Amino acid sequence: MTRKEAAREIKRLSELLRRHEHEYYVLAAPTLSDREYDALYDQLASLERDFPDLRTPDSPTARVGSDLSSELPEVEHTIPVLSLDKAYAHEEIVAWARKIQGSSGAEVSFTVEEKIDGSSMVLYYEKGVLVRGVTRGNGLKGNDVTANVKTIRTIPLRLARAVSVAVRGEVFLPIDEFARINSSMEIPYANPRNLAAGTLRRVRSSDVAAVPLTIFAYEGFFTGGADPKSHVEVLSLLEELGLRVSTRIGLFSADGELGGKLSSLRERHPEWTFGDFDAMVRYLGAQRETRRALPYEIDGLVAKVNELDRRELLGYTGHHPRWAIAYKFEAPEGVTVVQGIDVQVGRTGRITPVARVRPVAVGGTTISNVTLHNQDYINMLDLAIGDSVAVSRRGDVIPAVERVIEKNDTNSTWRMPDRCPACESGLVVVGAHHFCPNRDCPAQVRGRLLFFVGRGQMDIENLGPETIDVLMERESLRAPADLYAFDYGKLAELPGFGEKKISLIRAGIEKSKAQPFRVVLQSLGLAELGQKVAELLVDSGYRSIDELLALADAGSVEALTVIPGIGEKTAQTVLEGLRRPDVREQIERLRAAGLSFVEEARGEAAGAEQIFKGQTWCVTGSFERFTPRELAMEEVKRRGGKVVASVSGKTTHLLAGEGGGSKLEKARAVGARIVSEEEFLLMLARAPEPKRED
Ligand code: IVH
């Protein structure tokens, strides 16, 4: 960013912040959330750091100090004061717990507690006496605020026993107290956290005593007088010693019982929640839902390994413990400006508007492009070029526009163009999306080619977008089959195409011919025929394109819908696609080029006799030898049979285990042969799988 741009941006942000401060403090009608305010504020502060001479004395950043106050003495921490790794979806927390459980021999349990939104505090007690209260600071050094901490009634000056312990806790202000105190403040605070943090750092402790701060203790590092083995013991100990501990605690483990160890805890803590990992998912969701009803603010939940010896084994990364993780309710946001909206045309012709925003750092990465999905989404946001917007990473990956913070002057909403930006065809609307109806549209052609050569499809190395563009422009490359007909030697005339590059492209093309049928099938890029459906088709016995083309000609939707995982719409769309003349032509040309349009049955490759070839099997009931019953299905497939989910006129065999119900009747009705487990085992014995020689 140039100095001039920075100056303009600093002015804009300062004005925006000032206006919102006025709305918040004077009018008491804020239109920005605290988070958005903080994001704007951070951006201004960072610009001012880059261009210090542009900082004005009346800048909104001139009001607030840093965490480490120069007016208070600094002291070094004697324990590592780390922060937490975080996630924004509760599934991630449970996945984290399952992973730790998976890597551990013994059963691990996990506590879930509130992540109090206050000011981090370390209380050092020696032989039971409070000797020092220190802010988190930078983790190594903090501010000594002992005198201030001593005014907090819920912090004991002497513990019930003469233990030596460093207690970590969060100093906070209950919401109602915040409202009461803040309303009489000359310069009010944005939230209870800021008021608590500001108060703790006051130089005169009598000012601190006037604010009813309180604390929840959540960690204790004992160095003498006690030797707890688990986090719940630590929490109980802290409570016994006279500290305040939150009662909203959950304790979870894989089986929810911890080998019976839980029963005494249940009795002692009837207010806690206990359960297995499914209960943990529910607990995280419920806590999130009910947090607004709490008398204090929490910004998330913290899951921690309960067993302290396990914690030690897990250890720390440079920044945080591996034995704990924060579930944050709100993903981080940034505030930026929409500089333009590009319209992209996908391989299917679908038009996607993408906002180009001024790059903004959000949660560690920079966001510069944000998908806007479709016109409905843009209408919902009421978005136009020039608007200031809040952006986030949903689920921490895909950038999204959360809302418009300030409209540009024209007050308009952006509208999708009438024509395709690549080929000028009139766009058509299907459902929520706009489409370019021209299959020869260069943007669609390019999209299809890039899809075909891309990772996950044919994976042709060295055929990237630049090469595809050159081939499209100079050599009238139009369809995947052209890639196999082209004389790549000709590229040598062009700048940037050395011998080495050309031979790599050739090698990539040759290698792609070895891709199995299932990969070729999904690389065709037909609607609804993605990787999953291609696998389902091949694994249910459709191992050649000719079988599928025959189904398409016959319109046998039902032949596909019997496959578990394939629904009516998918079946219809796939068959329609396979009937298209242009698709047929591509298939024939690709087949002629040497691509695989047949896949050997796995059993064939391994040599098992194809005794079930041409048969269609359905499996029902439970088995002694095949649990889960998918194992039986595998055996059928390995020997050339097709497996379907329900009995129909095409079903030739029903493998019936214990308790097979309605399928038995249906099989009898359609005349399918009913095979018992015993009989099935005999059949398998006739076509054993050869032993592998490796
Ligand atoms: S555990 C090594 N538990 O959240 C232990 N932290 O980024 C790490 N916090 O700085 C902290 N409630 O100020 C823990 N129940 C809780 C917490 C909690 C709030 C704060 C704490 C810390 C930050 C983590």
XYZ file of C-alpha atoms and ligand atoms in Angstrom:
718
model
C 0.000 0.000 0.000
C 1.341 3.421 -0.884
C 1.594 6.195 1.664
C -1.194 8.038 -0.040
C -3.507 5.029 0.059
C -2.592 4.450 3.694
C -3.420 8.050 4.575
C -6.798 7.728 2.885
C -7.493 4.419 4.609
C -6.475 5.725 8.032
C -8.828 8.636 7.581
C -11.669 6.358 6.495
C -11.175 3.907 9.368
C -10.826 6.678 11.949
C -14.057 8.272 10.776
C -15.869 4.957 10.795
C -14.602 4.136 14.287
C -15.482 7.566 15.591
C -18.954 7.346 14.181
C -19.459 3.967 15.778
C -18.059 5.160 19.096
C -20.625 7.926 19.000
C -23.406 5.459 18.207
C -22.246 3.205 20.983
C -21.434 5.588 23.774
C -23.609 8.616 23.121
C -26.621 7.272 21.310
C -26.421 3.847 23.005
C -27.501 2.365 19.670
C -24.535 0.508 18.207
C -24.776 -0.802 14.647
C -21.487 -2.689 14.824
C -20.750 -5.733 16.935
C -17.819 -5.570 19.354
C -16.035 -7.954 17.073
C -16.419 -5.741 14.027
C -15.378 -2.742 16.023
C -12.297 -4.659 17.181
C -11.515 -5.733 13.609
C -11.663 -2.148 12.334
C -9.659 -1.013 15.289
C -6.960 -3.638 14.678
C -6.718 -2.621 11.048
C -6.262 0.997 11.957
C -3.670 0.119 14.586
C -1.736 -2.021 12.124
C -1.740 0.721 9.463
C -0.542 3.191 12.056
C 2.246 0.810 12.992
C 3.331 0.683 9.327
C 3.042 4.441 8.886
C 3.678 5.861 12.370
C 3.887 9.457 11.177
C 0.321 9.254 9.865
C -1.060 8.605 13.339
C -2.959 11.619 14.576
C -3.096 12.546 18.279
C -6.893 12.190 18.189
C -6.799 8.763 16.543
C -9.296 6.295 18.058
C -6.292 4.136 18.893
C -4.926 6.826 21.188
C -7.494 5.865 23.820
C -6.495 2.322 24.736
C -3.256 0.954 26.194
C -1.552 -2.357 25.482
C -1.821 -5.374 27.737
C 1.558 -4.739 29.316
C 1.246 -1.435 31.083
C 4.408 0.548 31.509
C 3.051 2.094 34.661
C 3.024 -1.202 36.508
C 6.079 -3.271 37.487
C 6.839 -6.243 35.257
C 7.602 -9.655 36.709
C 8.572 -12.954 35.140
C 6.207 -15.886 35.360
C 7.490 -19.040 37.000
C 5.053 -21.245 35.087
C 4.545 -21.221 31.303
C 1.481 -19.035 30.751
C 0.363 -20.374 27.394
C -2.776 -19.769 25.431
C -4.999 -22.306 23.705
C -5.238 -23.756 20.243
C -8.697 -23.052 18.881
C -11.393 -24.391 16.621
C -14.707 -22.938 15.503
C -16.858 -26.033 15.031
C -17.777 -28.406 17.825
C -17.200 -31.404 15.560
C -13.529 -30.417 15.531
C -13.400 -30.609 19.319
C -14.844 -34.096 19.422
C -12.542 -35.181 16.574
C -9.628 -33.856 18.616
C -10.759 -35.875 21.645
C -11.254 -39.044 19.590
C -7.782 -38.646 18.103
C -6.173 -38.368 21.524
C -8.176 -41.358 22.714
C -7.136 -43.265 19.591
C -3.450 -42.710 20.208
C -3.666 -43.734 23.854
C -3.631 -47.225 25.292
C -5.623 -46.403 28.397
C -8.973 -44.663 28.475
C -8.710 -40.877 28.493
C -11.365 -38.532 29.837
C -12.001 -34.948 28.843
C -13.386 -32.022 30.782
C -15.318 -29.279 29.083
C -15.497 -25.969 30.888
C -16.442 -22.403 30.076
C -13.991 -20.107 28.402
C -14.585 -17.009 30.492
C -14.238 -13.765 28.557
C -12.287 -11.722 31.062
C -8.724 -10.939 31.914
C -6.203 -13.747 32.377
C -4.629 -13.880 35.835
C -1.954 -15.928 37.597
C -2.109 -16.053 41.400
C 1.024 -17.270 43.117
C 0.485 -18.791 46.577
C 3.412 -19.840 48.770
C 2.618 -22.109 51.703
C -0.969 -20.998 51.430
C -0.337 -17.244 51.309
C -1.066 -15.070 48.267
C 2.271 -13.530 47.373
C 1.646 -12.207 43.906
C -0.988 -11.605 41.281
C 0.353 -11.218 37.742
C -1.412 -10.528 34.428
C -0.718 -12.863 31.519
C 1.282 -10.177 29.739
C 3.231 -11.736 26.910
C 3.246 -15.172 28.532
C 6.768 -14.840 29.900
C 6.399 -11.569 31.744
C 3.288 -9.929 33.117
C 2.341 -6.899 35.163
C 2.451 -7.258 38.906
C -1.056 -6.281 40.029
C -0.929 -7.870 43.496
C -2.346 -4.834 45.306
C -5.277 -4.680 42.885
C -5.948 -8.400 43.045
C -6.127 -8.218 46.827
C -9.225 -6.026 46.539
C -11.118 -8.847 44.825
C -13.271 -10.492 47.485
C -13.422 -13.897 45.846
C -9.612 -14.207 45.801
C -8.483 -15.605 49.165
C -5.420 -13.962 50.665
C -4.776 -17.201 52.539
C -5.796 -20.658 51.370
C -7.449 -23.258 53.584
C -4.202 -25.248 53.589
C -0.522 -24.304 53.405
C 0.064 -25.470 49.834
C 2.269 -23.807 47.225
C 0.478 -23.375 43.945
C 0.277 -21.149 40.876
C -3.411 -20.695 40.086
C -4.558 -19.651 36.636
C -7.929 -18.005 36.425
C -9.974 -15.401 34.660
C -10.878 -12.147 36.380
C -14.198 -10.857 35.102
C -17.134 -8.604 35.771
C -20.677 -9.983 35.793
C -22.876 -8.514 33.053
C -25.313 -6.695 35.350
C -22.466 -5.065 37.275
C -20.922 -4.022 33.990
C -24.141 -2.346 32.880
C -24.523 -0.546 36.190
C -20.944 0.737 36.349
C -20.522 1.501 32.686
C -23.620 3.683 32.536
C -22.052 6.134 34.955
C -18.661 6.213 33.258
C -17.457 9.254 31.451
C -15.748 7.126 28.810
C -17.631 3.850 28.882
C -16.109 0.516 27.887
C -17.184 -1.591 24.934
C -17.656 -4.763 26.969
C -17.148 -6.311 30.425
C -13.805 -7.767 29.379
C -12.305 -4.392 28.600
C -13.653 -2.917 31.800
C -12.238 -5.788 33.874
C -8.857 -5.606 32.126
C -8.726 -1.829 32.419
C -9.648 -1.914 36.101
C -7.018 -4.541 36.934
C -4.344 -2.287 35.527
C -5.330 0.791 37.488
C -2.523 2.317 39.483
C -4.639 3.178 42.524
C -6.054 0.030 44.072
C -8.860 1.989 45.728
C -10.232 2.542 42.194
C -10.123 -1.206 41.710
C -11.948 -1.900 44.959
C -14.901 0.132 43.672
C -15.488 -2.361 40.868
C -16.917 -5.739 41.948
C -14.530 -7.940 39.961
C -14.568 -11.650 40.607
C -12.654 -14.715 39.405
C -13.069 -18.276 38.201
C -9.979 -20.427 38.792
C -9.390 -23.089 36.123
C -5.839 -24.449 36.474
C -3.530 -25.139 39.431
C 0.158 -25.977 39.230
C 1.026 -27.435 42.635
C 4.627 -27.355 43.782
C 4.150 -28.347 47.389
C 1.506 -29.751 49.708
C -0.701 -31.508 47.166
C -0.257 -33.919 44.289
C -3.453 -34.201 42.241
C -3.614 -36.798 39.468
C -6.405 -35.349 37.368
C -7.918 -32.046 36.342
C -11.128 -32.740 38.230
C -9.018 -33.315 41.345
C -7.285 -29.995 40.700
C -10.639 -28.235 40.403
C -11.936 -29.883 43.591
C -8.726 -28.954 45.393
C -8.908 -25.334 44.265
C -12.449 -25.202 45.565
C -11.516 -26.766 48.906
C -8.675 -24.292 49.234
C -11.173 -21.443 48.982
C -11.031 -20.411 45.313
C -14.073 -19.913 43.129
C -14.507 -22.559 40.430
C -17.268 -22.652 37.809
C -19.838 -25.368 38.384
C -20.651 -25.754 34.724
C -18.320 -28.642 33.993
C -18.716 -31.652 31.731
C -16.678 -34.860 31.859
C -16.645 -37.206 28.893
C -14.910 -40.366 27.745
C -15.290 -42.903 24.967
C -17.632 -45.184 26.903
C -18.938 -42.477 29.231
C -18.095 -44.567 32.282
C -14.333 -44.596 32.702
C -14.458 -48.156 33.970
C -16.827 -47.305 36.796
C -14.588 -44.533 38.097
C -17.283 -41.978 37.522
C -19.869 -43.056 40.039
C -18.255 -41.354 43.041
C -17.688 -38.173 41.032
C -21.319 -38.195 39.956
C -22.336 -38.269 43.608
C -19.966 -35.524 44.609
C -20.835 -33.252 41.667
C -24.500 -33.649 40.815
C -24.312 -30.321 38.921
C -21.741 -31.638 36.425
C -22.580 -33.378 33.161
C -21.174 -36.835 32.395
C -21.269 -38.955 29.278
C -19.664 -40.424 26.171
C -18.444 -38.592 23.044
C -21.945 -38.307 21.603
C -23.003 -36.649 24.847
C -19.997 -34.366 24.449
C -21.258 -33.201 21.049
C -24.661 -32.474 22.566
C -23.114 -30.719 25.552
C -21.006 -28.418 23.361
C -24.066 -27.501 21.301
C -26.274 -26.951 24.345
C -23.688 -24.786 26.111
C -23.375 -22.673 23.028
C -27.137 -22.245 22.872
C -27.606 -21.296 26.493
C -24.624 -19.015 26.966
C -26.678 -15.826 26.586
C -28.587 -16.695 29.724
C -25.422 -16.701 31.840
C -24.773 -13.808 34.225
C -21.262 -13.443 32.779
C -19.757 -13.529 29.296
C -18.083 -16.571 27.816
C -16.540 -16.555 24.356
C -16.257 -20.299 24.012
C -15.643 -23.569 25.801
C -12.396 -25.302 26.646
C -11.902 -29.061 26.350
C -9.011 -30.494 28.350
C -7.485 -33.889 28.944
C -8.382 -34.863 32.505
C -5.520 -37.229 33.368
C -2.440 -35.204 34.283
C 0.031 -37.964 33.353
C -1.552 -38.084 29.901
C -1.150 -34.315 29.642
C 2.535 -34.661 30.334
C 2.914 -37.223 27.559
C 1.065 -35.003 25.106
C 3.197 -31.985 25.971
C 3.227 -28.608 24.272
C 3.795 -26.987 20.930
C 5.620 -23.677 21.001
C 2.404 -21.795 21.708
C -0.080 -24.021 23.390
C -0.653 -27.279 25.200
C -1.624 -30.302 23.087
C -3.875 -31.443 25.906
C -6.393 -28.630 25.614
C -8.334 -26.890 22.863
C -10.705 -23.925 22.825
C -14.012 -24.092 21.010
C -14.590 -20.473 20.056
C -18.153 -19.442 19.328
C -17.261 -16.757 16.826
C -14.859 -17.160 13.926
C -12.529 -14.194 13.578
C -13.712 -11.468 11.234
C -12.057 -8.755 9.253
C -13.533 -5.605 7.812
C -12.693 -4.638 4.249
C -14.050 -2.995 1.116
C -15.505 -4.660 -1.970
C -13.391 -3.320 -4.827
C -15.088 -5.243 -7.582
C -17.283 -8.227 -8.357
C -16.010 -10.699 -10.949
C -18.311 -13.082 -12.702
C -16.855 -16.560 -13.169
C -18.204 -19.165 -15.558
C -17.756 -22.752 -14.368
C -17.416 -25.870 -16.502
C -21.141 -26.529 -16.173
C -21.962 -22.990 -17.258
C -22.927 -21.947 -13.768
C -22.144 -18.291 -13.125
C -20.561 -17.449 -9.792
C -20.063 -13.884 -8.653
C -16.832 -13.432 -6.693
C -16.056 -10.323 -4.674
C -12.585 -8.920 -4.989
C -11.915 -7.273 -1.657
C -9.038 -5.226 -0.404
C -6.752 -7.896 1.125
C -7.391 -8.252 4.834
C -5.744 -10.559 7.372
C -8.255 -12.788 9.159
C -7.174 -15.424 11.645
C -3.666 -15.682 10.258
C -4.332 -15.715 6.498
C -5.175 -13.046 3.975
C -8.556 -12.889 2.295
C -8.740 -11.192 -1.102
C -11.452 -13.112 -2.993
C -14.781 -14.112 -1.540
C -17.449 -16.159 -3.292
C -20.898 -14.593 -3.342
C -22.662 -17.752 -4.595
C -25.594 -16.263 -6.499
C -27.957 -13.334 -6.889
C -30.170 -14.406 -3.965
C -27.199 -14.355 -1.643
C -26.194 -10.895 -2.859
C -29.759 -9.652 -2.405
C -29.815 -11.050 1.094
C -26.625 -9.159 1.913
C -27.794 -6.110 -0.045
C -24.266 -5.836 -1.402
C -22.722 -3.480 -3.949
C -19.240 -2.580 -5.106
C -17.710 -0.037 -2.731
C -19.492 -1.371 0.355
C -17.586 -2.034 3.562
C -18.132 -5.638 4.608
C -17.290 -8.004 7.438
C -15.574 -11.136 6.103
C -14.761 -14.378 7.891
C -13.570 -17.867 7.189
C -16.565 -20.115 7.672
C -15.559 -23.288 9.418
C -12.152 -21.659 9.266
C -11.561 -22.278 5.570
C -13.903 -20.784 3.002
C -13.992 -16.998 3.027
C -17.501 -15.566 3.311
C -19.070 -12.124 3.471
C -20.915 -11.990 6.780
C -22.691 -8.668 6.327
C -22.478 -5.200 4.888
C -21.214 -2.744 7.457
C -21.512 0.389 5.443
C -23.074 0.912 2.047
C -21.418 2.952 -0.654
C -23.056 6.249 -1.506
C -25.282 4.987 -4.294
C -27.194 2.633 -2.022
C -27.716 0.160 -4.846
C -27.528 -3.649 -4.889
C -25.259 -5.396 -7.372
C -27.010 -7.150 -10.240
C -25.920 -10.139 -12.268
C -25.216 -9.253 -15.918
C -27.707 -10.364 -18.571
C -25.031 -11.893 -20.771
C -22.193 -14.339 -20.274
C -18.957 -12.396 -19.792
C -17.073 -14.981 -21.870
C -19.362 -15.580 -24.868
C -22.099 -12.956 -24.648
C -24.881 -15.552 -24.644
C -27.987 -14.509 -22.771
C -27.930 -16.061 -19.289
C -30.712 -18.343 -18.111
C -31.871 -18.769 -14.528
C -32.287 -22.251 -13.074
C -33.233 -22.287 -9.410
C -31.040 -19.847 -7.530
C -28.315 -19.832 -10.164
C -27.621 -18.164 -13.479
C -26.217 -20.311 -16.264
C -24.575 -19.693 -19.602
C -26.540 -21.996 -21.949
C -23.805 -22.174 -24.604
C -21.871 -25.440 -24.259
C -19.226 -24.066 -26.632
C -18.657 -21.025 -24.422
C -14.855 -20.705 -24.163
C -15.040 -20.344 -20.383
C -16.970 -23.614 -20.103
C -14.653 -25.387 -22.534
C -11.675 -24.219 -20.504
C -13.365 -25.280 -17.270
C -14.076 -28.758 -18.636
C -10.493 -29.189 -19.858
C -9.036 -28.019 -16.557
C -11.374 -30.342 -14.720
C -10.380 -33.297 -16.878
C -6.623 -32.839 -16.397
C -6.946 -31.795 -12.750
C -5.992 -33.566 -9.574
C -8.631 -36.014 -8.480
C -9.467 -36.645 -12.158
C -6.946 -37.722 -14.822
C -4.225 -35.885 -12.915
C -2.133 -35.012 -15.965
C 0.980 -33.353 -14.694
C 2.353 -30.258 -16.392
C -0.875 -29.480 -18.169
C -1.719 -26.418 -16.124
C -3.982 -23.472 -16.934
C -1.253 -21.628 -18.890
C -0.616 -24.544 -21.225
C -4.334 -25.176 -21.648
C -4.814 -21.503 -22.537
C -2.054 -21.648 -25.139
C -3.484 -24.849 -26.632
C -6.971 -23.391 -26.761
C -5.809 -20.211 -28.404
C -3.239 -21.510 -30.874
C -4.285 -25.070 -31.545
C -8.045 -25.010 -31.251
C -8.057 -27.420 -28.323
C -11.746 -27.940 -27.508
C -12.382 -31.227 -25.757
C -10.484 -33.719 -23.618
C -10.086 -36.134 -26.542
C -8.139 -33.447 -28.451
C -5.461 -33.717 -25.761
C -4.688 -37.236 -26.985
C -4.665 -36.345 -30.679
C -2.332 -33.415 -30.429
C 1.270 -33.362 -31.645
C 3.007 -31.781 -28.690
C 6.264 -31.490 -30.679
C 4.691 -28.490 -32.376
C 4.790 -26.564 -29.091
C 8.572 -26.245 -29.433
C 8.018 -23.244 -31.703
C 6.378 -21.345 -28.876
C 8.228 -19.353 -26.236
C 8.312 -21.089 -22.856
C 8.021 -24.605 -24.273
C 11.416 -26.233 -23.972
C 12.164 -29.828 -24.830
C 12.028 -30.845 -21.204
C 8.624 -29.316 -20.616
C 7.219 -30.938 -23.740
C 8.494 -34.372 -22.793
C 6.966 -33.966 -19.334
C 3.593 -33.142 -20.872
C 3.863 -36.166 -23.147
C 4.765 -38.377 -20.197
C 1.756 -37.037 -18.267
C -0.547 -37.830 -21.191
C 0.844 -41.367 -21.506
C 0.586 -41.983 -17.779
C -3.052 -40.901 -17.761
C -3.907 -43.821 -20.057
C -3.277 -46.126 -17.119
C -5.956 -44.466 -14.991
C -8.627 -47.006 -14.030
C -12.086 -46.891 -15.577
C -13.683 -45.399 -12.463
C -11.372 -42.383 -12.723
C -11.958 -41.961 -16.460
C -15.689 -42.184 -15.811
C -15.807 -39.336 -13.339
C -13.313 -37.278 -15.379
C -15.941 -37.046 -18.127
C -17.428 -34.360 -15.922
C -21.065 -35.401 -16.310
C -23.585 -33.908 -13.910
C -24.086 -36.097 -10.815
C -21.337 -38.466 -11.927
C -18.617 -37.489 -9.483
C -16.074 -39.643 -7.723
C -18.552 -41.162 -5.274
C -21.119 -42.169 -7.871
C -18.429 -43.521 -10.230
C -17.113 -45.728 -7.431
C -20.599 -46.902 -6.528
C -21.324 -47.838 -10.133
C -18.106 -49.750 -10.654
C -18.232 -51.433 -7.267
C -21.801 -52.596 -7.844
C -20.638 -54.417 -10.934
C -20.901 -51.898 -13.793
C -17.330 -52.347 -14.778
C -17.448 -51.172 -18.382
C -18.738 -48.150 -20.229
C -20.665 -50.380 -22.601
C -22.795 -51.771 -19.798
C -23.575 -48.216 -18.687
C -24.305 -47.026 -22.220
C -26.712 -49.940 -22.644
C -28.497 -48.909 -19.449
C -28.685 -45.345 -20.768
C -30.197 -46.500 -24.049
C -32.742 -48.617 -22.222
C -33.439 -45.810 -19.740
C -33.072 -48.284 -16.867
C -33.251 -45.840 -13.992
C -34.251 -48.618 -11.622
C -31.074 -50.568 -12.329
C -29.172 -47.704 -10.728
C -31.540 -46.745 -7.926
C -31.190 -50.197 -6.368
C -27.567 -49.328 -5.649
C -27.338 -47.996 -2.100
C -26.318 -44.352 -2.298
C -27.803 -43.622 -5.725
C -31.131 -41.835 -5.772
C -33.711 -41.267 -8.473
C -32.466 -37.855 -9.536
C -28.846 -38.953 -9.765
C -29.761 -42.052 -11.751
C -31.824 -40.057 -14.219
C -29.236 -37.320 -14.649
C -26.394 -39.797 -15.156
C -28.296 -41.748 -17.796
C -29.335 -38.557 -19.568
C -25.704 -37.470 -19.670
C -24.641 -40.779 -21.140
C -27.229 -40.419 -23.897
C -25.839 -37.088 -25.111
C -24.340 -37.401 -28.615
C -21.384 -35.141 -27.799
C -20.607 -37.282 -24.755
C -20.803 -40.455 -26.844
C -18.420 -38.944 -29.355
C -15.925 -38.030 -26.614
C -16.133 -41.508 -25.146
C -15.427 -43.150 -28.500
C -12.500 -40.854 -29.238
C -11.037 -41.359 -25.759
C -11.493 -45.097 -26.089
C -9.674 -45.015 -29.424
C -6.880 -43.054 -27.771
C -6.349 -45.943 -25.364
C -8.063 -44.846 -22.147
C -9.529 -47.555 -19.911
C -13.243 -48.064 -20.344
C -13.313 -51.435 -18.610
C -12.239 -52.290 -15.110
C -11.328 -55.795 -14.124
C -13.163 -57.053 -11.098
C -10.867 -56.972 -8.121
C -11.299 -60.717 -7.853
C -10.398 -61.203 -11.488
C -7.193 -59.345 -10.951
C -6.468 -61.495 -7.939
C -7.591 -64.585 -9.763
C -10.761 -65.619 -7.913
C -13.153 -67.531 -10.112
C -16.040 -65.360 -11.322
C -18.760 -67.727 -10.158
C -21.311 -64.943 -9.504
C -20.863 -63.205 -12.828
C -24.147 -61.956 -14.278
C -25.926 -62.460 -10.950
C -27.525 -59.767 -8.841
C -27.409 -60.330 -5.101
C -29.190 -58.723 -2.222
C -28.130 -59.330 1.387
C -30.403 -59.314 4.455
C -30.302 -60.302 8.132
C -27.251 -60.894 10.304
C -24.498 -63.456 9.906
C -22.121 -65.417 12.038
C -19.146 -65.194 9.717
C -19.882 -61.853 8.042
C -20.170 -58.977 10.492
C -20.727 -56.335 9.275
C -22.610 -57.876 6.435
C -20.698 -55.676 3.954
C -18.081 -58.421 4.256
C -20.469 -60.823 2.542
C -21.191 -58.225 -0.135
C -17.458 -57.943 -0.784
C -17.241 -61.689 -1.357
C -20.017 -61.506 -3.937
C -18.382 -58.604 -5.759
C -14.969 -60.252 -5.728
C -16.489 -63.141 -7.607
C -18.102 -60.989 -10.257
C -21.568 -60.472 -8.772
C -23.531 -57.265 -8.482
C -24.888 -56.232 -5.069
C -28.055 -54.190 -4.635
C -29.831 -52.727 -1.613
C -33.348 -53.914 -2.291
C -34.975 -56.865 -3.975
C -36.431 -56.242 -7.421
C -37.323 -58.248 -10.494
C -33.634 -58.227 -11.467
C -32.461 -59.769 -8.217
C -31.244 -63.329 -8.801
C -30.090 -64.219 -5.258
C -30.974 -63.234 -1.727
C -28.337 -64.037 0.860
C -30.487 -64.404 3.984
C -29.038 -64.378 7.479
C -30.741 -64.461 10.867
C -33.914 -62.374 11.025
C -34.232 -61.238 7.402
C -37.799 -59.893 7.144
C -39.721 -58.425 4.221
C -36.901 -59.006 1.765
C -37.426 -62.761 2.076
C -41.041 -62.497 0.995
C -40.184 -60.187 -1.852
C -37.406 -62.532 -3.012
C -39.836 -65.449 -2.995
C -42.338 -63.354 -4.943
C -39.859 -62.466 -7.681
C -38.403 -65.957 -7.754
C -34.929 -65.075 -6.555
C -32.897 -67.907 -5.118
C -32.647 -67.695 -1.332
C -29.210 -68.633 -0.050
C -28.374 -69.394 3.575
C -25.053 -68.517 5.185
C -24.036 -72.180 5.224
C -24.809 -72.599 1.554
C -23.024 -69.355 0.746
C -19.882 -70.573 2.516
C -19.964 -73.722 0.398
C -20.236 -71.620 -2.772
C -17.269 -69.531 -1.706
C -15.266 -72.634 -0.987
C -15.682 -73.637 -4.625
C -14.053 -70.398 -5.770
C -11.371 -69.679 -3.246
C -9.205 -66.618 -3.510
C -5.660 -67.506 -4.403
C -3.039 -66.827 -1.772
C -1.033 -63.724 -2.506
C 2.593 -64.280 -3.202
C 4.266 -61.319 -1.594
S -6.817 -23.007 30.030
C -2.381 -23.883 29.542
N -9.305 -22.629 30.793
O -8.458 -18.277 27.469
C -3.767 -23.543 29.960
N -8.183 -20.816 29.726
O -6.262 -18.663 24.952
C -4.383 -22.556 29.070
N -9.534 -18.792 29.511
O -5.287 -17.057 28.225
C -5.569 -21.885 29.593
N -11.340 -19.573 30.497
O -7.163 -16.348 29.744
C -8.226 -22.085 30.200
N -11.495 -22.452 31.541
C -10.424 -21.900 30.953
C -10.421 -20.565 30.481
C -9.276 -20.060 29.856
C -10.779 -18.520 29.898
C -8.639 -17.839 28.780
C -7.289 -17.678 29.395
C -6.303 -17.983 28.309
C -7.146 -17.986 27.068
C -6.709 -19.088 26.131
